[in-house]
Structures are given as C-alpha cells and as structure tokens.
Amino acid sequence: DAGVTQSPTHLIKTRGQQVTLRCSPKSGHDTVSWYQQALGQGPQFIFQYYEEEERQRGNFPDRFSGHQFPNYSSELNVNALLLGDSALYLCASSSRHRGAYEQYFGPGTRLTVT
Amino acid sequence: KNEVEQSPQNLTAQEGEFITINCSYSVGISALHWLQQHPGGGIVSLFMLSSGKKKHGRLIATINIQEKHSSLHITASHPRDSAVYICAPFSYNTDKLIFGTGTRLQVFP
C-alpha cells in the first residue's frame, strides 16, 4: 500500500516563473491538503481539496492555486514566483469518511526560487 | 496567545536519557498528531491520538483531553532521535491541523 507520494522532490525556479507540484494520496483517501513550510518555521495551511473542489483555504494569495483530479491526485500551482516562495511544500491526504483529522504526510517538495 | 504551545523549544540530551516534550492547546480537537522532522527532511507522523496513551517502540505519547495537554516521551534516547518534534492538534471548529512551533531535540553520544 503506497503512502502519499509527491513529485518532484526538489525544484529550482527563477523569480517570476510558474511551478506545478504534484501529490498522489494514500490509497483509499479522497482529500488532499497542501502546506507550505518555510525554513525554520512550522507548516502553514494553503488549501484543501475534496471532490475536485477547493474546500478550505489558508491565508495565501491567488498566485497559489490547485486542482484535484478524478483519481484524487492533486496539483499545486504557484504563479509569478517570489523569493519568499522558497519552502518545503507538503501534501497530506485523508479520508472524508474516516475523518479529516487522520492525515498522512508526503515527503515534500523542496522549492528554491532564485 | 498561540493556540498551541510546545515546551521546551530546544532540548539537548545525552544518549540514553529519558526525554519529555510537552504540548498545550486551547482549541477543541478531534485528535492530535505528533510529527517528526529530521533536518532537511519531510514530516513523518509518529502518533495520532484522541485519548489515553500510545506506544511505539521507545516512543510514548499521552493526551489529557480535559486538561488540553499532550506529552511525547522518548525512552533511552539515541542520536538518531535528533530532530524537530511538532505537536499538531486537529481543530474540530476549523477542520484543520494547527501546528506547534516545534521542539528541536539534539541527542549526543
């Protein structure tokens, strides 16, 4: 049973570019949450997807957008990258049926913006 | 006041010592996670608990829902336990995880 997977593991982009990060949830999970963790900080909630719709959103600008596919996998898109977007991006999956509190984390994608 | 308070913020121990990390929270929760993050690494979930106590090898987590307090204990600590430990209660009001600031543990041989 594969856990939560994320790709790529590392990414280097230039300021102003756009980036897409991907997440595949744990088998049997239908809800995906995305978090940003800046260096030395705790994770910050970006948004959550369920049934291919954004259900909740944290305090992040519209440059951050997402998508969920029918197979429950999800993408996080960031436009017009800023240096401050450099962070570890974490994806966590859960099952709406079992409760969103039972979240499993992926290994993360480390994004560096130069 | 933060919704989640962890103590201590930094902890240094000698190999073999018994470690305790504390977490207090002010919100109503469905469950609480203890997470581990090694330097430069991703997050690993150690425990999810909503009552009582759980044990995994040398790690023990306890929670007191009435007192809104949880503890993570490490028995016979080892240098490979060196990591940041994060307490993350799941708020049933906001339906989201709330992350503590983390406790940085260093265990020396």
PDB file of C-alpha atoms in Angstrom:
ATOM      1  CA  ASP A   1       0.000   0.000   0.000  1.00  0.00           C
ATOM      2  CA  ALA A   2       1.753   3.136  -1.245  1.00  0.00           C
ATOM      3  CA  GLY A   3       1.639   6.082   1.073  1.00  0.00           C
ATOM      4  CA  VAL A   4       1.413   9.692  -0.012  1.00  0.00           C
ATOM      5  CA  THR A   5       3.802  10.482  -2.852  1.00  0.00           C
ATOM      6  CA  GLN A   6       4.948  13.850  -4.129  1.00  0.00           C
ATOM      7  CA  SER A   7       6.895  14.943  -7.180  1.00  0.00           C
ATOM      8  CA  PRO A   8       9.360  16.305  -7.839  1.00  0.00           C
ATOM      9  CA  THR A   9      11.456  16.024  -4.681  1.00  0.00           C
ATOM     10  CA  HIS A  10      13.491  19.128  -5.436  1.00  0.00           C
ATOM     11  CA  LEU A  11      12.956  22.019  -7.806  1.00  0.00           C
ATOM     12  CA  ILE A  12      14.830  25.201  -8.626  1.00  0.00           C
ATOM     13  CA  LYS A  13      12.986  28.032 -10.340  1.00  0.00           C
ATOM     14  CA  THR A  14      13.671  31.648 -11.177  1.00  0.00           C
ATOM     15  CA  ARG A  15      11.697  34.571  -9.803  1.00  0.00           C
ATOM     16  CA  GLY A  16       8.641  35.273 -11.967  1.00  0.00           C
ATOM     17  CA  GLN A  17       8.321  31.720 -13.256  1.00  0.00           C
ATOM     18  CA  GLN A  18       5.469  29.342 -12.624  1.00  0.00           C
ATOM     19  CA  VAL A  19       5.671  25.946 -10.927  1.00  0.00           C
ATOM     20  CA  THR A  20       3.455  22.878 -10.596  1.00  0.00           C
ATOM     21  CA  LEU A  21       3.838  20.389  -7.763  1.00  0.00           C
ATOM     22  CA  ARG A  22       2.075  17.044  -7.673  1.00  0.00           C
ATOM     23  CA  CYS A  23       0.667  14.810  -4.971  1.00  0.00           C
ATOM     24  CA  SER A  24      -0.832  11.339  -5.023  1.00  0.00           C
ATOM     25  CA  PRO A  25      -2.822  10.484  -1.907  1.00  0.00           C
ATOM     26  CA  LYS A  26      -2.645   7.301   0.091  1.00  0.00           C
ATOM     27  CA  SER A  27      -4.790   4.515  -1.291  1.00  0.00           C
ATOM     28  CA  GLY A  28      -8.380   4.916  -0.102  1.00  0.00           C
ATOM     29  CA  HIS A  29      -8.025   8.633   0.636  1.00  0.00           C
ATOM     30  CA  ASP A  30     -10.090  11.266  -1.146  1.00  0.00           C
ATOM     31  CA  THR A  31      -8.981  14.542   0.453  1.00  0.00           C
ATOM     32  CA  VAL A  32      -5.709  16.367  -0.141  1.00  0.00           C
ATOM     33  CA  SER A  33      -4.346  19.254   1.921  1.00  0.00           C
ATOM     34  CA  TRP A  34      -1.337  21.367   0.954  1.00  0.00           C
ATOM     35  CA  TYR A  35       1.042  23.098   3.365  1.00  0.00           C
ATOM     36  CA  GLN A  36       3.997  25.448   2.971  1.00  0.00           C
ATOM     37  CA  GLN A  37       6.887  25.184   5.395  1.00  0.00           C
ATOM     38  CA  ALA A  38       9.446  27.960   5.206  1.00  0.00           C
ATOM     39  CA  LEU A  39      12.891  27.281   6.628  1.00  0.00           C
ATOM     40  CA  GLY A  40      12.805  27.194  10.418  1.00  0.00           C
ATOM     41  CA  GLN A  41       9.037  27.643  10.546  1.00  0.00           C
ATOM     42  CA  GLY A  42       6.091  25.362  11.144  1.00  0.00           C
ATOM     43  CA  PRO A  43       3.859  24.302   8.248  1.00  0.00           C
ATOM     44  CA  GLN A  44       1.213  26.781   7.098  1.00  0.00           C
ATOM     45  CA  PHE A  45      -2.067  25.553   5.590  1.00  0.00           C
ATOM     46  CA  ILE A  46      -2.524  26.565   1.944  1.00  0.00           C
ATOM     47  CA  PHE A  47      -5.738  24.805   0.904  1.00  0.00           C
ATOM     48  CA  GLN A  48      -7.638  21.550   0.900  1.00  0.00           C
ATOM     49  CA  TYR A  49      -9.292  19.708  -1.988  1.00  0.00           C
ATOM     50  CA  TYR A  50     -12.152  17.250  -1.845  1.00  0.00           C
ATOM     51  CA  GLU A  51     -14.398  16.095  -4.692  1.00  0.00           C
ATOM     52  CA  GLU A  52     -12.269  18.120  -7.109  1.00  0.00           C
ATOM     53  CA  GLU A  53     -13.129  21.388  -5.365  1.00  0.00           C
ATOM     54  CA  GLU A  54     -11.227  23.692  -3.062  1.00  0.00           C
ATOM     55  CA  ARG A  55     -12.984  23.318   0.291  1.00  0.00           C
ATOM     56  CA  GLN A  56     -10.843  25.437   2.580  1.00  0.00           C
ATOM     57  CA  ARG A  57      -8.133  27.989   2.022  1.00  0.00           C
ATOM     58  CA  GLY A  58      -5.497  29.497   4.259  1.00  0.00           C
ATOM     59  CA  ASN A  59      -4.070  32.996   4.057  1.00  0.00           C
ATOM     60  CA  PHE A  60      -2.295  32.669   0.719  1.00  0.00           C
ATOM     61  CA  PRO A  61      -2.576  34.938  -2.345  1.00  0.00           C
ATOM     62  CA  ASP A  62      -4.345  33.954  -5.546  1.00  0.00           C
ATOM     63  CA  ARG A  63      -0.953  33.153  -7.077  1.00  0.00           C
ATOM     64  CA  PHE A  64      -1.397  29.842  -5.284  1.00  0.00           C
ATOM     65  CA  SER A  65      -3.965  27.648  -6.964  1.00  0.00           C
ATOM     66  CA  GLY A  66      -4.720  23.978  -7.089  1.00  0.00           C
ATOM     67  CA  HIS A  67      -6.571  21.220  -8.744  1.00  0.00           C
ATOM     68  CA  GLN A  68      -7.803  17.779  -7.843  1.00  0.00           C
ATOM     69  CA  PHE A  69      -8.318  15.069 -10.423  1.00  0.00           C
ATOM     70  CA  PRO A  70     -10.962  12.315 -10.512  1.00  0.00           C
ATOM     71  CA  ASN A  71      -8.372   9.832  -9.198  1.00  0.00           C
ATOM     72  CA  TYR A  72      -7.964  12.138  -6.114  1.00  0.00           C
ATOM     73  CA  SER A  73      -4.429  13.200  -7.006  1.00  0.00           C
ATOM     74  CA  SER A  74      -3.760  16.899  -6.747  1.00  0.00           C
ATOM     75  CA  GLU A  75      -1.591  19.682  -8.135  1.00  0.00           C
ATOM     76  CA  LEU A  76      -0.405  22.877  -6.509  1.00  0.00           C
ATOM     77  CA  ASN A  77       0.391  25.718  -8.910  1.00  0.00           C
ATOM     78  CA  VAL A  78       2.265  28.848  -7.976  1.00  0.00           C
ATOM     79  CA  ASN A  79       2.462  31.725 -10.473  1.00  0.00           C
ATOM     80  CA  ALA A  80       4.819  34.692 -10.571  1.00  0.00           C
ATOM     81  CA  LEU A  81       7.238  33.093  -8.121  1.00  0.00           C
ATOM     82  CA  LEU A  82       8.813  35.260  -5.451  1.00  0.00           C
ATOM     83  CA  LEU A  83      11.981  34.585  -3.497  1.00  0.00           C
ATOM     84  CA  GLY A  84       9.765  34.180  -0.431  1.00  0.00           C
ATOM     85  CA  ASP A  85       8.025  31.198  -2.022  1.00  0.00           C
ATOM     86  CA  SER A  86      11.160  29.133  -1.380  1.00  0.00           C
ATOM     87  CA  ALA A  87       9.986  26.452   1.036  1.00  0.00           C
ATOM     88  CA  LEU A  88       9.173  22.807   1.579  1.00  0.00           C
ATOM     89  CA  TYR A  89       5.715  22.096   0.178  1.00  0.00           C
ATOM     90  CA  LEU A  90       3.927  19.293   1.939  1.00  0.00           C
ATOM     91  CA  CYS A  91       0.901  17.360   0.868  1.00  0.00           C
ATOM     92  CA  ALA A  92      -1.254  15.375   3.283  1.00  0.00           C
ATOM     93  CA  SER A  93      -4.105  13.059   2.450  1.00  0.00           C
ATOM     94  CA  SER A  94      -7.083  11.899   4.454  1.00  0.00           C
ATOM     95  CA  SER A  95     -10.411  10.185   4.050  1.00  0.00           C
ATOM     96  CA  ARG A  96     -13.577  12.246   4.422  1.00  0.00           C
ATOM     97  CA  HIS A  97     -15.332   9.102   5.591  1.00  0.00           C
ATOM     98  CA  ARG A  98     -12.796   8.310   8.330  1.00  0.00           C
ATOM     99  CA  GLY A  99     -12.281  11.931   9.330  1.00  0.00           C
ATOM    100  CA  ALA A 100     -10.032  14.709   8.061  1.00  0.00           C
ATOM    101  CA  TYR A 101      -8.055  14.616  11.289  1.00  0.00           C
ATOM    102  CA  GLU A 102      -6.315  11.388  10.235  1.00  0.00           C
ATOM    103  CA  GLN A 103      -3.829  12.976   7.863  1.00  0.00           C
ATOM    104  CA  TYR A 104      -0.846  11.254   6.304  1.00  0.00           C
ATOM    105  CA  PHE A 105       2.014  13.389   5.046  1.00  0.00           C
ATOM    106  CA  GLY A 106       4.067  13.006   1.904  1.00  0.00           C
ATOM    107  CA  PRO A 107       7.835  13.538   1.834  1.00  0.00           C
ATOM    108  CA  GLY A 108       7.501  17.052   0.460  1.00  0.00           C
ATOM    109  CA  THR A 109       8.843  19.015  -2.488  1.00  0.00           C
ATOM    110  CA  ARG A 110      11.627  21.455  -1.751  1.00  0.00           C
ATOM    111  CA  LEU A 111      11.253  24.529  -3.952  1.00  0.00           C
ATOM    112  CA  THR A 112      14.086  27.016  -4.295  1.00  0.00           C
ATOM    113  CA  VAL A 113      13.394  30.305  -6.053  1.00  0.00           C
ATOM    114  CA  THR A 114      16.473  32.219  -7.207  1.00  0.00           C
TER     115      THR A 114
ATOM    116  CA  LYS B   1      -1.515  33.710  22.928  1.00  0.00           C
ATOM    117  CA  ASN B   2      -0.799  30.910  20.458  1.00  0.00           C
ATOM    118  CA  GLU B   3      -3.404  28.181  20.115  1.00  0.00           C
ATOM    119  CA  VAL B   4      -0.652  25.562  20.509  1.00  0.00           C
ATOM    120  CA  GLU B   5       2.286  25.921  22.884  1.00  0.00           C
ATOM    121  CA  GLN B   6       5.179  23.482  22.954  1.00  0.00           C
ATOM    122  CA  SER B   7       7.927  23.246  25.522  1.00  0.00           C
ATOM    123  CA  PRO B   8      10.793  23.247  25.571  1.00  0.00           C
ATOM    124  CA  GLN B   9      11.709  24.933  22.291  1.00  0.00           C
ATOM    125  CA  ASN B  10      15.169  23.392  22.341  1.00  0.00           C
ATOM    126  CA  LEU B  11      16.361  20.300  24.139  1.00  0.00           C
ATOM    127  CA  THR B  12      19.807  18.763  24.443  1.00  0.00           C
ATOM    128  CA  ALA B  13      20.270  15.301  25.892  1.00  0.00           C
ATOM    129  CA  GLN B  14      22.911  12.669  26.407  1.00  0.00           C
ATOM    130  CA  GLU B  15      22.348   9.306  24.760  1.00  0.00           C
ATOM    131  CA  GLY B  16      20.218   7.077  26.962  1.00  0.00           C
ATOM    132  CA  GLU B  17      18.355   9.875  28.704  1.00  0.00           C
ATOM    133  CA  PHE B  18      14.567   9.975  29.071  1.00  0.00           C
ATOM    134  CA  ILE B  19      13.049  12.848  27.075  1.00  0.00           C
ATOM    135  CA  THR B  20       9.721  14.606  27.573  1.00  0.00           C
ATOM    136  CA  ILE B  21       8.214  17.193  25.224  1.00  0.00           C
ATOM    137  CA  ASN B  22       5.023  18.942  26.254  1.00  0.00           C
ATOM    138  CA  CYS B  23       2.174  20.407  24.225  1.00  0.00           C
ATOM    139  CA  SER B  24      -0.714  22.534  25.455  1.00  0.00           C
ATOM    140  CA  TYR B  25      -3.538  23.721  23.230  1.00  0.00           C
ATOM    141  CA  SER B  26      -6.543  25.966  23.677  1.00  0.00           C
ATOM    142  CA  VAL B  27      -8.926  24.760  20.963  1.00  0.00           C
ATOM    143  CA  GLY B  28     -11.378  21.894  20.841  1.00  0.00           C
ATOM    144  CA  ILE B  29      -9.847  18.998  18.987  1.00  0.00           C
ATOM    145  CA  SER B  30     -10.814  15.774  17.253  1.00  0.00           C
ATOM    146  CA  ALA B  31      -7.311  14.314  17.561  1.00  0.00           C
ATOM    147  CA  LEU B  32      -3.696  15.340  17.999  1.00  0.00           C
ATOM    148  CA  HIS B  33      -0.660  14.415  15.912  1.00  0.00           C
ATOM    149  CA  TRP B  34       2.936  14.172  16.977  1.00  0.00           C
ATOM    150  CA  LEU B  35       5.207  14.688  13.972  1.00  0.00           C
ATOM    151  CA  GLN B  36       8.940  14.242  13.472  1.00  0.00           C
ATOM    152  CA  GLN B  37      11.100  16.152  11.033  1.00  0.00           C
ATOM    153  CA  HIS B  38      14.807  15.469  10.552  1.00  0.00           C
ATOM    154  CA  PRO B  39      16.983  18.347   9.303  1.00  0.00           C
ATOM    155  CA  GLY B  40      16.221  18.993   5.646  1.00  0.00           C
ATOM    156  CA  GLY B  41      13.659  16.224   5.619  1.00  0.00           C
ATOM    157  CA  GLY B  42       9.925  15.827   5.265  1.00  0.00           C
ATOM    158  CA  ILE B  43       7.416  15.225   8.005  1.00  0.00           C
ATOM    159  CA  VAL B  44       6.776  11.796   9.472  1.00  0.00           C
ATOM    160  CA  SER B  45       3.714  11.158  11.577  1.00  0.00           C
ATOM    161  CA  LEU B  46       4.671   9.408  14.820  1.00  0.00           C
ATOM    162  CA  PHE B  47       1.295   9.256  16.540  1.00  0.00           C
ATOM    163  CA  MET B  48      -2.273  10.295  16.137  1.00  0.00           C
ATOM    164  CA  LEU B  49      -4.261  10.098  19.360  1.00  0.00           C
ATOM    165  CA  SER B  50      -7.557  11.298  20.709  1.00  0.00           C
ATOM    166  CA  SER B  51      -7.394   9.817  24.196  1.00  0.00           C
ATOM    167  CA  GLY B  52      -5.136   7.963  26.592  1.00  0.00           C
ATOM    168  CA  LYS B  53      -1.756   6.703  25.587  1.00  0.00           C
ATOM    169  CA  LYS B  54       0.018   5.118  22.613  1.00  0.00           C
ATOM    170  CA  LYS B  55       3.388   3.390  22.457  1.00  0.00           C
ATOM    171  CA  HIS B  56       5.661   2.693  19.515  1.00  0.00           C
ATOM    172  CA  GLY B  57       8.989   1.161  20.407  1.00  0.00           C
ATOM    173  CA  ARG B  58      10.828   3.736  22.540  1.00  0.00           C
ATOM    174  CA  LEU B  59       8.231   6.444  21.907  1.00  0.00           C
ATOM    175  CA  ILE B  60       5.199   7.048  24.090  1.00  0.00           C
ATOM    176  CA  ALA B  61       2.511   9.685  23.561  1.00  0.00           C
ATOM    177  CA  THR B  62      -0.153  10.650  26.063  1.00  0.00           C
ATOM    178  CA  ILE B  63      -3.062  13.044  25.923  1.00  0.00           C
ATOM    179  CA  ASN B  64      -5.387  14.514  28.534  1.00  0.00           C
ATOM    180  CA  ILE B  65      -8.372  15.959  26.692  1.00  0.00           C
ATOM    181  CA  GLN B  66      -9.847  17.619  29.791  1.00  0.00           C
ATOM    182  CA  GLU B  67      -6.589  19.434  30.549  1.00  0.00           C
ATOM    183  CA  LYS B  68      -5.849  20.084  26.840  1.00  0.00           C
ATOM    184  CA  HIS B  69      -2.357  18.718  27.191  1.00  0.00           C
ATOM    185  CA  SER B  70      -0.261  16.092  25.466  1.00  0.00           C
ATOM    186  CA  SER B  71       3.234  14.765  26.039  1.00  0.00           C
ATOM    187  CA  LEU B  72       5.718  12.874  23.904  1.00  0.00           C
ATOM    188  CA  HIS B  73       8.244  10.741  25.745  1.00  0.00           C
ATOM    189  CA  ILE B  74      11.368   9.117  24.338  1.00  0.00           C
ATOM    190  CA  THR B  75      12.936   6.416  26.457  1.00  0.00           C
ATOM    191  CA  ALA B  76      16.637   5.541  26.093  1.00  0.00           C
ATOM    192  CA  SER B  77      17.232   8.392  23.647  1.00  0.00           C
ATOM    193  CA  HIS B  78      19.631   7.875  20.747  1.00  0.00           C
ATOM    194  CA  PRO B  79      21.464  10.319  18.452  1.00  0.00           C
ATOM    195  CA  ARG B  80      19.176   9.277  15.587  1.00  0.00           C
ATOM    196  CA  ASP B  81      16.276  10.742  17.579  1.00  0.00           C
ATOM    197  CA  SER B  82      17.765  14.192  16.912  1.00  0.00           C
ATOM    198  CA  ALA B  83      15.034  16.028  15.004  1.00  0.00           C
ATOM    199  CA  VAL B  84      12.304  18.617  15.372  1.00  0.00           C
ATOM    200  CA  TYR B  85       9.165  17.281  17.041  1.00  0.00           C
ATOM    201  CA  ILE B  86       5.924  19.050  16.219  1.00  0.00           C
ATOM    202  CA  CYS B  87       2.621  18.846  18.039  1.00  0.00           C
ATOM    203  CA  ALA B  88      -0.372  19.357  15.721  1.00  0.00           C
ATOM    204  CA  PRO B  89      -3.879  19.209  17.122  1.00  0.00           C
ATOM    205  CA  PHE B  90      -6.783  18.941  14.686  1.00  0.00           C
ATOM    206  CA  SER B  91      -9.364  21.624  15.465  1.00  0.00           C
ATOM    207  CA  TYR B  92     -12.939  20.446  15.032  1.00  0.00           C
ATOM    208  CA  ASN B  93     -14.073  24.071  14.697  1.00  0.00           C
ATOM    209  CA  THR B  94     -11.895  24.909  11.713  1.00  0.00           C
ATOM    210  CA  ASP B  95     -11.439  21.335  10.486  1.00  0.00           C
ATOM    211  CA  LYS B  96      -7.694  21.981  10.162  1.00  0.00           C
ATOM    212  CA  LEU B  97      -4.428  20.967  11.748  1.00  0.00           C
ATOM    213  CA  ILE B  98      -2.835  23.649  13.925  1.00  0.00           C
ATOM    214  CA  PHE B  99       0.926  23.271  14.165  1.00  0.00           C
ATOM    215  CA  GLY B 100       3.036  23.992  17.213  1.00  0.00           C
ATOM    216  CA  THR B 101       6.361  25.754  16.775  1.00  0.00           C
ATOM    217  CA  GLY B 102       8.256  22.533  17.300  1.00  0.00           C
ATOM    218  CA  THR B 103      10.862  21.299  19.747  1.00  0.00           C
ATOM    219  CA  ARG B 104      14.385  20.896  18.429  1.00  0.00           C
ATOM    220  CA  LEU B 105      15.993  17.853  20.064  1.00  0.00           C
ATOM    221  CA  GLN B 106      19.678  17.053  19.891  1.00  0.00           C
ATOM    222  CA  VAL B 107      20.925  13.815  21.414  1.00  0.00           C
ATOM    223  CA  PHE B 108      24.681  13.491  21.824  1.00  0.00           C
ATOM    224  CA  PRO B 109      26.554  10.180  22.071  1.00  0.00           C
TER     225      PRO B 109
END
